[in-house]
Tab-separated table of N, CA and C in Angstrom:
chain	number	residue	atom	x	y	z
A	13	MET	N	123.465	81.694	124.873
A	13	MET	CA	124.110	79.800	124.165
A	13	MET	C	125.193	81.015	122.950
A	14	GLN	N	126.612	80.630	123.288
A	14	GLN	CA	127.433	81.497	122.522
A	14	GLN	C	128.329	80.253	122.098
A	15	THR	N	128.650	81.485	120.490
A	15	THR	CA	129.461	79.581	119.629
A	15	THR	C	130.471	79.682	119.198
A	16	ASN	N	131.136	79.381	119.010
A	16	ASN	CA	132.763	78.965	119.407
A	16	ASN	C	133.118	80.281	118.294
A	17	SER	N	133.119	80.838	117.473
A	17	SER	CA	133.385	82.438	117.190
A	17	SER	C	133.151	83.191	117.496
A	18	GLY	N	132.349	83.016	119.314
A	18	GLY	CA	132.857	83.868	120.101
A	18	GLY	C	131.080	84.949	119.677
A	19	GLU	N	130.279	84.741	119.368
A	19	GLU	CA	128.836	85.493	119.051
A	19	GLU	C	127.539	84.601	119.500
A	20	TYR	N	127.076	85.361	120.380
A	20	TYR	CA	125.731	84.747	120.867
A	20	TYR	C	125.018	84.087	120.244
A	21	VAL	N	124.189	83.506	120.321
A	21	VAL	CA	122.520	83.325	119.292
A	21	VAL	C	121.532	83.022	120.388
A	22	ARG	N	120.866	83.324	119.714
A	22	ARG	CA	119.340	84.117	120.210
A	22	ARG	C	118.653	82.230	119.146
A	23	ALA	N	117.468	81.901	120.469
A	23	ALA	CA	116.415	80.965	119.381
A	23	ALA	C	115.143	81.605	120.579
A	24	SER	N	114.072	80.648	119.634
A	24	SER	CA	112.533	80.398	119.924
A	24	SER	C	112.367	79.591	119.443
A	25	THR	N	110.993	79.126	120.530
A	25	THR	CA	110.662	78.444	119.342
A	25	THR	C	108.796	78.601	119.147
A	26	ASP	N	108.630	77.694	119.025
A	26	ASP	CA	107.420	77.416	118.739
A	26	ASP	C	106.488	76.969	119.387
A	27	GLY	N	107.119	75.968	121.110
A	27	GLY	CA	106.288	75.087	121.097
A	27	GLY	C	106.638	73.486	120.878
A	28	ALA	N	106.514	73.625	119.396
A	28	ALA	CA	106.646	72.260	118.891
A	28	ALA	C	107.651	72.235	117.707
A	29	ASP	N	108.528	71.617	116.728
A	29	ASP	CA	109.819	71.547	116.344
A	29	ASP	C	109.907	72.778	115.444
A	30	ARG	N	109.355	73.993	115.289
A	30	ARG	CA	109.983	74.845	114.500
A	30	ARG	C	111.121	75.575	115.521
A	31	LEU	N	111.855	76.007	115.341
A	31	LEU	CA	113.457	76.909	115.799
A	31	LEU	C	113.362	77.377	115.451
A	32	VAL	N	113.059	79.458	115.564
A	32	VAL	CA	114.387	80.139	114.674
A	32	VAL	C	115.573	80.822	116.139
A	33	VAL	N	116.783	80.486	115.496
A	33	VAL	CA	117.763	81.604	115.711
A	33	VAL	C	118.542	82.609	115.697
A	34	ALA	N	119.461	83.351	116.227
A	34	ALA	CA	119.538	84.819	114.905
A	34	ALA	C	120.974	84.930	116.128
A	35	THR	N	121.914	85.619	115.098
A	35	THR	CA	123.469	86.133	115.398
A	35	THR	C	123.743	87.341	114.795
A	36	ALA	N	124.078	87.089	115.318
A	36	ALA	CA	124.871	89.100	114.609
A	36	ALA	C	124.795	89.388	112.603
A	37	GLY	N	123.044	89.464	112.564
A	37	GLY	CA	123.064	89.830	111.211
A	37	GLY	C	122.265	88.636	110.984
A	38	GLN	N	122.545	87.010	111.491
A	38	GLN	CA	121.601	86.390	110.714
A	38	GLN	C	121.004	84.951	111.442
A	39	VAL	N	119.656	84.667	110.175
A	39	VAL	CA	118.445	84.363	111.397
A	39	VAL	C	119.191	82.641	110.793
A	40	TYR	N	118.680	81.767	110.828
A	40	TYR	CA	118.344	80.422	111.290
A	40	TYR	C	117.264	79.623	111.349
A	41	GLY	N	116.498	78.983	110.775
A	41	GLY	CA	115.337	78.625	110.571
A	41	GLY	C	115.136	76.783	111.139
A	42	SER	N	114.920	76.256	111.329
A	42	SER	CA	114.077	74.576	111.293
A	42	SER	C	112.734	73.988	111.649
A	43	ASP	N	112.430	73.257	111.017
A	43	ASP	CA	111.820	72.357	111.590
A	43	ASP	C	111.559	71.363	112.150
A	44	ASP	N	112.096	70.949	112.748
A	44	ASP	CA	113.171	69.210	113.137
A	44	ASP	C	113.406	69.460	114.492
A	45	ALA	N	113.165	70.850	115.471
A	45	ALA	CA	113.722	70.753	116.706
A	45	ALA	C	115.195	71.275	116.816
A	46	GLY	N	115.576	71.291	115.289
A	46	GLY	CA	117.409	72.518	115.548
A	46	GLY	C	117.769	70.586	114.890
A	47	ARG	N	117.231	69.749	115.036
A	47	ARG	CA	119.076	68.953	114.351
A	47	ARG	C	119.379	69.357	113.480
A	48	THR	N	118.618	70.131	112.125
A	48	THR	CA	119.394	70.207	110.343
A	48	THR	C	118.574	72.440	111.252
A	49	LEU	N	119.622	73.386	111.041
A	49	LEU	CA	119.335	74.365	110.648
A	49	LEU	C	119.217	74.916	109.185
A	50	ILE	N	118.760	75.939	109.047
A	50	ILE	CA	118.789	76.240	107.095
A	50	ILE	C	118.341	77.629	108.128
A	51	SER	N	119.277	78.710	106.046
A	51	SER	CA	119.643	80.023	106.360
A	51	SER	C	118.443	80.333	105.622
A	52	LYS	N	118.055	81.765	106.764
A	52	LYS	CA	117.090	82.581	106.262
A	52	LYS	C	117.126	83.270	105.030
A	53	GLN	N	117.575	83.542	104.881
A	53	GLN	CA	118.639	84.747	104.115
A	53	GLN	C	117.918	85.589	104.062
A	54	ALA	N	118.262	86.344	105.588
A	54	ALA	CA	118.062	87.583	106.253
A	54	ALA	C	117.894	88.827	104.905
A	55	THR	N	117.215	88.909	105.087
A	55	THR	CA	116.324	90.633	104.009
A	55	THR	C	116.153	91.775	105.239
A	56	GLY	N	116.241	93.070	104.766
A	56	GLY	CA	115.687	93.923	105.152
A	56	GLY	C	116.455	94.520	106.796
A	57	VAL	N	116.931	95.109	107.820
A	57	VAL	CA	117.155	95.584	108.604
A	57	VAL	C	117.905	94.346	109.489
A	58	ILE	N	117.591	93.611	109.277
A	58	ILE	CA	119.194	91.914	110.209
A	58	ILE	C	119.958	91.455	109.372
A	59	GLY	N	119.596	91.749	107.843
A	59	GLY	CA	120.272	91.348	106.706
A	59	GLY	C	121.605	93.077	105.812
A	60	SER	N	121.038	93.606	106.201
A	60	SER	CA	122.097	94.506	106.100
A	60	SER	C	123.757	94.592	106.756
A	61	PRO	N	124.484	94.939	105.235
A	61	PRO	CA	126.119	94.565	105.983
A	61	PRO	C	126.040	96.003	106.225
A	62	GLN	N	125.734	97.179	105.801
A	62	GLN	CA	125.783	98.334	106.968
A	62	GLN	C	125.235	98.689	108.034
A	63	SER	N	124.327	97.823	107.567
A	63	SER	CA	124.250	98.569	109.472
A	63	SER	C	124.196	97.075	110.705
A	64	PRO	N	124.644	96.896	111.345
A	64	PRO	CA	124.306	94.784	111.576
A	64	PRO	C	123.518	95.690	113.419
A	65	VAL	N	122.533	94.243	113.457
A	65	VAL	CA	121.805	93.984	114.418
A	65	VAL	C	122.424	94.128	115.272
A	66	MET	N	122.474	94.108	116.753
A	66	MET	CA	122.326	92.729	117.974
A	66	MET	C	121.207	92.071	118.520
A	67	ILE	N	120.680	91.801	118.488
A	67	ILE	CA	120.113	90.424	118.199
A	67	ILE	C	119.917	89.784	119.533
A	68	ARG	N	119.263	90.834	121.143
A	68	ARG	CA	119.288	89.819	122.481
A	68	ARG	C	118.245	89.108	123.255
A	69	GLU	N	117.156	88.583	121.653
A	69	GLU	CA	116.208	88.004	122.015
A	69	GLU	C	115.007	88.086	120.723
A	70	LEU	N	114.663	86.105	119.744
A	70	LEU	CA	113.171	87.122	119.746
A	70	LEU	C	112.404	85.052	120.513
A	71	ALA	N	110.590	85.837	119.691
A	71	ALA	CA	109.828	86.259	119.901
A	71	ALA	C	108.946	85.571	118.381
A	72	ILE	N	108.249	84.138	119.134
A	72	ILE	CA	107.694	83.485	118.248
A	72	ILE	C	105.763	83.660	118.612
A	73	SER	N	105.301	83.967	117.578
A	73	SER	CA	104.090	84.514	118.270
A	73	SER	C	103.191	83.772	118.381
A	74	PRO	N	102.831	83.579	120.281
A	74	PRO	CA	101.843	81.771	119.932
A	74	PRO	C	100.400	82.252	119.338
A	75	LEU	N	100.615	82.533	118.158
A	75	LEU	CA	99.056	82.331	116.861
A	75	LEU	C	99.108	82.571	116.006
A	76	ASP	N	100.293	82.651	115.463
A	76	ASP	CA	101.122	82.429	113.524
A	76	ASP	C	102.709	82.115	114.269
A	77	PRO	N	102.825	81.051	113.338
A	77	PRO	CA	103.683	80.991	113.501
A	77	PRO	C	105.117	81.274	112.364
A	78	ASP	N	104.638	82.282	111.320
A	78	ASP	CA	105.638	83.150	110.918
A	78	ASP	C	105.755	84.446	110.931
A	79	LEU	N	105.167	85.225	112.332
A	79	LEU	CA	105.033	86.730	112.862
A	79	LEU	C	105.916	85.232	113.816
A	80	ILE	N	107.755	86.572	114.361
A	80	ILE	CA	108.528	86.439	114.807
A	80	ILE	C	108.954	88.163	115.381
A	81	PHE	N	108.559	88.151	116.586
A	81	PHE	CA	109.905	89.448	117.220
A	81	PHE	C	111.144	89.829	117.124
A	82	ALA	N	112.297	90.488	117.405
A	82	ALA	CA	113.557	90.051	117.796
A	82	ALA	C	113.591	91.863	118.534
A	83	ALA	N	114.093	91.644	119.745
A	83	ALA	CA	114.385	92.375	120.343
A	83	ALA	C	116.022	92.948	120.531
A	84	THR	N	116.325	94.181	119.834
A	84	THR	CA	117.925	94.423	119.948
A	84	THR	C	118.242	95.062	120.925
A	85	GLY	N	119.463	95.699	120.968
A	85	GLY	CA	119.909	96.994	121.904
A	85	GLY	C	121.539	97.418	120.776
A	86	SER	N	121.944	97.578	122.013
A	86	SER	CA	123.596	98.773	122.176
A	86	SER	C	124.059	98.144	122.093
A	87	TRP	N	124.991	97.940	121.785
A	87	TRP	CA	126.795	96.657	121.177
A	87	TRP	C	128.023	97.275	121.514
A	88	ARG	N	128.435	96.914	120.942
A	88	ARG	CA	130.374	97.924	120.924
A	88	ARG	C	130.711	97.217	119.079
A	89	GLN	N	131.197	98.432	118.632
A	89	GLN	CA	132.010	98.727	117.775
A	89	GLN	C	133.054	99.127	118.237
A	90	GLU	N	134.288	97.953	118.163
A	90	GLU	CA	136.106	98.770	118.721
A	90	GLU	C	136.145	99.652	119.811
A	91	THR	N	135.952	101.300	119.949
A	91	THR	CA	135.181	102.422	121.477
A	91	THR	C	134.302	102.874	121.244
A	92	LEU	N	133.509	102.386	120.078
A	92	LEU	CA	131.816	103.181	120.012
A	92	LEU	C	130.809	101.670	119.986
A	93	VAL	N	129.826	103.269	120.797
A	93	VAL	CA	129.049	102.096	121.362
A	93	VAL	C	127.618	102.246	120.552
A	94	LYS	N	126.797	102.159	120.298
A	94	LYS	CA	125.847	101.920	118.638
A	94	LYS	C	124.958	100.912	119.254
A	95	GLY	N	123.371	102.005	119.059
A	95	GLY	CA	122.957	101.612	119.350
A	95	GLY	C	121.725	100.505	118.957
A	96	GLY	N	120.349	99.876	119.862
A	96	GLY	CA	120.049	99.429	118.801
A	96	GLY	C	118.341	100.263	118.515
A	97	HIS	N	117.592	98.769	117.524
A	97	HIS	CA	116.909	99.463	116.632
A	97	HIS	C	115.743	98.914	117.203
A	98	GLY	N	115.123	98.693	118.049
A	98	GLY	CA	114.034	99.165	119.506
A	98	GLY	C	113.873	97.728	118.638
A	99	VAL	N	112.173	97.442	118.095
A	99	VAL	CA	111.839	95.591	118.491
A	99	VAL	C	111.475	95.493	116.459
A	100	LEU	N	111.658	94.683	116.071
A	100	LEU	CA	111.760	94.467	114.361
A	100	LEU	C	111.041	93.370	114.535
A	101	ARG	N	110.179	93.315	113.314
A	101	ARG	CA	108.789	92.644	112.913
A	101	ARG	C	108.976	91.425	111.623
A	102	SER	N	109.340	90.182	111.630
A	102	SER	CA	108.908	90.100	110.354
A	102	SER	C	107.303	88.946	110.780
A	103	ASP	N	106.980	88.694	109.312
A	103	ASP	CA	105.464	88.660	108.224
A	103	ASP	C	106.559	87.248	107.820
A	104	ASP	N	106.951	87.096	108.127
A	104	ASP	CA	107.643	85.424	107.180
A	104	ASP	C	108.356	84.746	107.175
A	105	GLY	N	108.448	84.040	108.741
A	105	GLY	CA	108.929	83.149	109.324
A	105	GLY	C	110.837	83.922	109.908
A	106	GLY	N	110.796	84.659	108.771
A	106	GLY	CA	112.423	85.356	109.583
A	106	GLY	C	112.893	85.344	107.498
A	107	HIS	N	112.633	85.809	107.274
A	107	HIS	CA	112.607	85.771	105.173
A	107	HIS	C	113.390	87.731	105.871
A	108	THR	N	111.982	88.225	105.848
A	108	THR	CA	112.750	89.600	105.836
A	108	THR	C	111.382	90.206	107.411
A	109	TRP	N	112.814	91.756	107.025
A	109	TRP	CA	112.191	92.160	108.755
A	109	TRP	C	112.392	93.836	108.316
A	110	ARG	N	111.714	94.624	109.148
A	110	ARG	CA	112.028	95.468	109.792
A	110	ARG	C	111.100	95.776	110.335
A	111	GLU	N	111.536	97.626	111.167
A	111	GLU	CA	111.290	98.205	112.678
A	111	GLU	C	109.594	97.930	112.334
A	112	PHE	N	109.795	98.464	113.968
A	112	PHE	CA	107.727	97.819	114.492
A	112	PHE	C	108.502	98.370	115.780
A	113	SER	N	108.826	99.737	116.791
A	113	SER	CA	108.891	100.121	117.722
A	113	SER	C	107.605	100.578	118.271
A	114	ASN	N	107.258	101.194	117.030
A	114	ASN	CA	106.106	101.820	118.001
A	114	ASN	C	105.768	103.257	118.184
A	115	GLY	N	106.375	103.733	117.961
A	115	GLY	CA	106.943	105.017	119.022
A	115	GLY	C	107.245	104.699	120.415
A	116	LEU	N	108.729	103.631	121.472
A	116	LEU	CA	109.623	103.690	122.017
A	116	LEU	C	109.827	104.688	122.180
A	117	SER	N	110.662	104.891	123.510
A	117	SER	CA	111.682	106.648	122.954
A	117	SER	C	112.741	105.128	123.484
A	118	ASP	N	112.360	104.027	124.253
A	118	ASP	CA	114.101	103.564	123.676
A	118	ASP	C	114.069	102.188	123.345
A	119	LEU	N	114.813	102.387	122.607
A	119	LEU	CA	115.644	101.066	121.443
A	119	LEU	C	116.335	99.423	121.256
A	120	ASP	N	116.867	100.212	123.042
A	120	ASP	CA	117.768	99.376	123.728
A	120	ASP	C	117.058	98.245	124.830
A	121	ILE	N	116.514	97.383	123.206
A	121	ILE	CA	115.794	96.157	123.817
A	121	ILE	C	115.837	95.320	124.454
A	122	SER	N	115.780	94.639	125.808
A	122	SER	CA	116.235	93.239	126.457
A	122	SER	C	115.650	92.415	126.242
A	123	ALA	N	114.778	92.288	126.086
A	123	ALA	CA	113.802	90.505	126.421
A	123	ALA	C	112.741	91.375	125.914
A	124	LEU	N	111.813	90.422	125.195
A	124	LEU	CA	110.303	90.165	124.321
A	124	LEU	C	108.940	89.037	125.555
A	125	ALA	N	107.901	89.261	125.321
A	125	ALA	CA	106.664	88.495	126.357
A	125	ALA	C	105.682	88.879	126.111
A	126	PHE	N	104.837	88.273	125.175
A	126	PHE	CA	103.658	88.345	124.705
A	126	PHE	C	102.841	88.185	125.774
A	127	ALA	N	101.618	88.619	125.704
A	127	ALA	CA	100.456	88.917	127.132
A	127	ALA	C	99.986	87.943	126.336
A	128	PRO	N	99.323	86.473	127.598
A	128	PRO	CA	99.190	86.052	127.440
A	128	PRO	C	97.360	86.070	125.923
A	129	ASP	N	97.136	86.482	125.164
A	129	ASP	CA	95.672	86.263	125.157
A	129	ASP	C	97.111	86.540	123.288
A	130	GLY	N	98.485	87.252	122.738
A	130	GLY	CA	98.082	87.102	122.482
A	130	GLY	C	98.638	88.103	121.385
A	131	HIS	N	97.885	89.343	121.309
A	131	HIS	CA	97.479	90.424	121.094
A	131	HIS	C	98.211	91.344	121.143
A	132	SER	N	99.288	91.483	121.525
A	132	SER	CA	100.066	92.178	122.431
A	132	SER	C	101.432	91.594	122.548
A	133	LEU	N	102.809	92.504	122.792
A	133	LEU	CA	103.745	91.832	123.112
A	133	LEU	C	104.513	92.969	123.844
A	134	PHE	N	105.064	92.353	124.378
A	134	PHE	CA	105.712	93.413	125.454
A	134	PHE	C	107.889	93.865	125.628
A	135	ALA	N	107.780	94.395	124.914
A	135	ALA	CA	109.272	95.285	125.042
A	135	ALA	C	110.284	95.599	126.445
A	136	LEU	N	111.198	95.421	126.778
A	136	LEU	CA	111.601	95.286	128.003
A	136	LEU	C	113.117	96.157	128.075
A	137	THR	N	112.685	96.652	128.663
A	137	THR	CA	114.523	98.507	128.094
A	137	THR	C	114.966	98.076	129.619
A	138	PRO	N	116.391	97.960	129.297
A	138	PRO	CA	117.375	98.135	130.891
A	138	PRO	C	117.208	99.413	131.770
A	139	GLN	N	116.472	100.477	130.261
A	139	GLN	CA	117.090	102.341	131.234
A	139	GLN	C	115.399	102.046	131.929
A	140	SER	N	114.337	102.104	130.558
A	140	SER	CA	113.120	102.385	130.459
A	140	SER	C	111.808	101.602	130.998
A	141	GLY	N	112.252	100.408	132.062
A	141	GLY	CA	110.874	99.914	131.814
A	141	GLY	C	110.757	98.882	131.038
A	142	ALA	N	109.047	99.243	130.465
A	142	ALA	CA	108.512	97.967	129.766
A	142	ALA	C	107.694	98.321	128.965
A	143	TYR	N	107.466	98.149	127.735
A	143	TYR	CA	106.318	99.034	126.919
A	143	TYR	C	105.386	97.918	126.271
A	144	ARG	N	104.337	97.733	125.681
A	144	ARG	CA	102.823	97.368	125.642
A	144	ARG	C	102.868	97.438	124.558
A	145	ILE	N	102.784	97.100	123.495
A	145	ILE	CA	102.784	97.231	122.179
A	145	ILE	C	100.772	95.898	121.171
A	146	ARG	N	100.790	96.453	120.632
A	146	ARG	CA	99.626	96.247	120.570
A	146	ARG	C	99.392	95.870	119.563
A	147	LEU	N	99.543	94.618	118.596
A	147	LEU	CA	99.979	93.828	117.246
A	147	LEU	C	98.660	93.486	117.073
């Protein structure tokens, strides 16, 4: 979804009423299916103004609704192409984020998917294919 400001919004839901939405450098959450969005005041990798992050997709763990992963990818700043941060992880519902790429050689992540048992995360890249990350 694209906002009026031109930023892209990525959303993920746990299948109930919880929703997590991200734009470049900001994360919002909702416990009422999106009727109200509350800023998570994200810190760590996503909240750093010195190093903006392009979030391509969010994924909420099917086993723990506070465990959220973000796929980050490359982006443009004027004429420069900036690299992605790989996979980011939040253990507290989106408030704090850390890098969680576990040795991925390609940090330009385009999509995320959980294994059916919820114990592995697949990170898809445009250049290198799919990676399996054990949780």
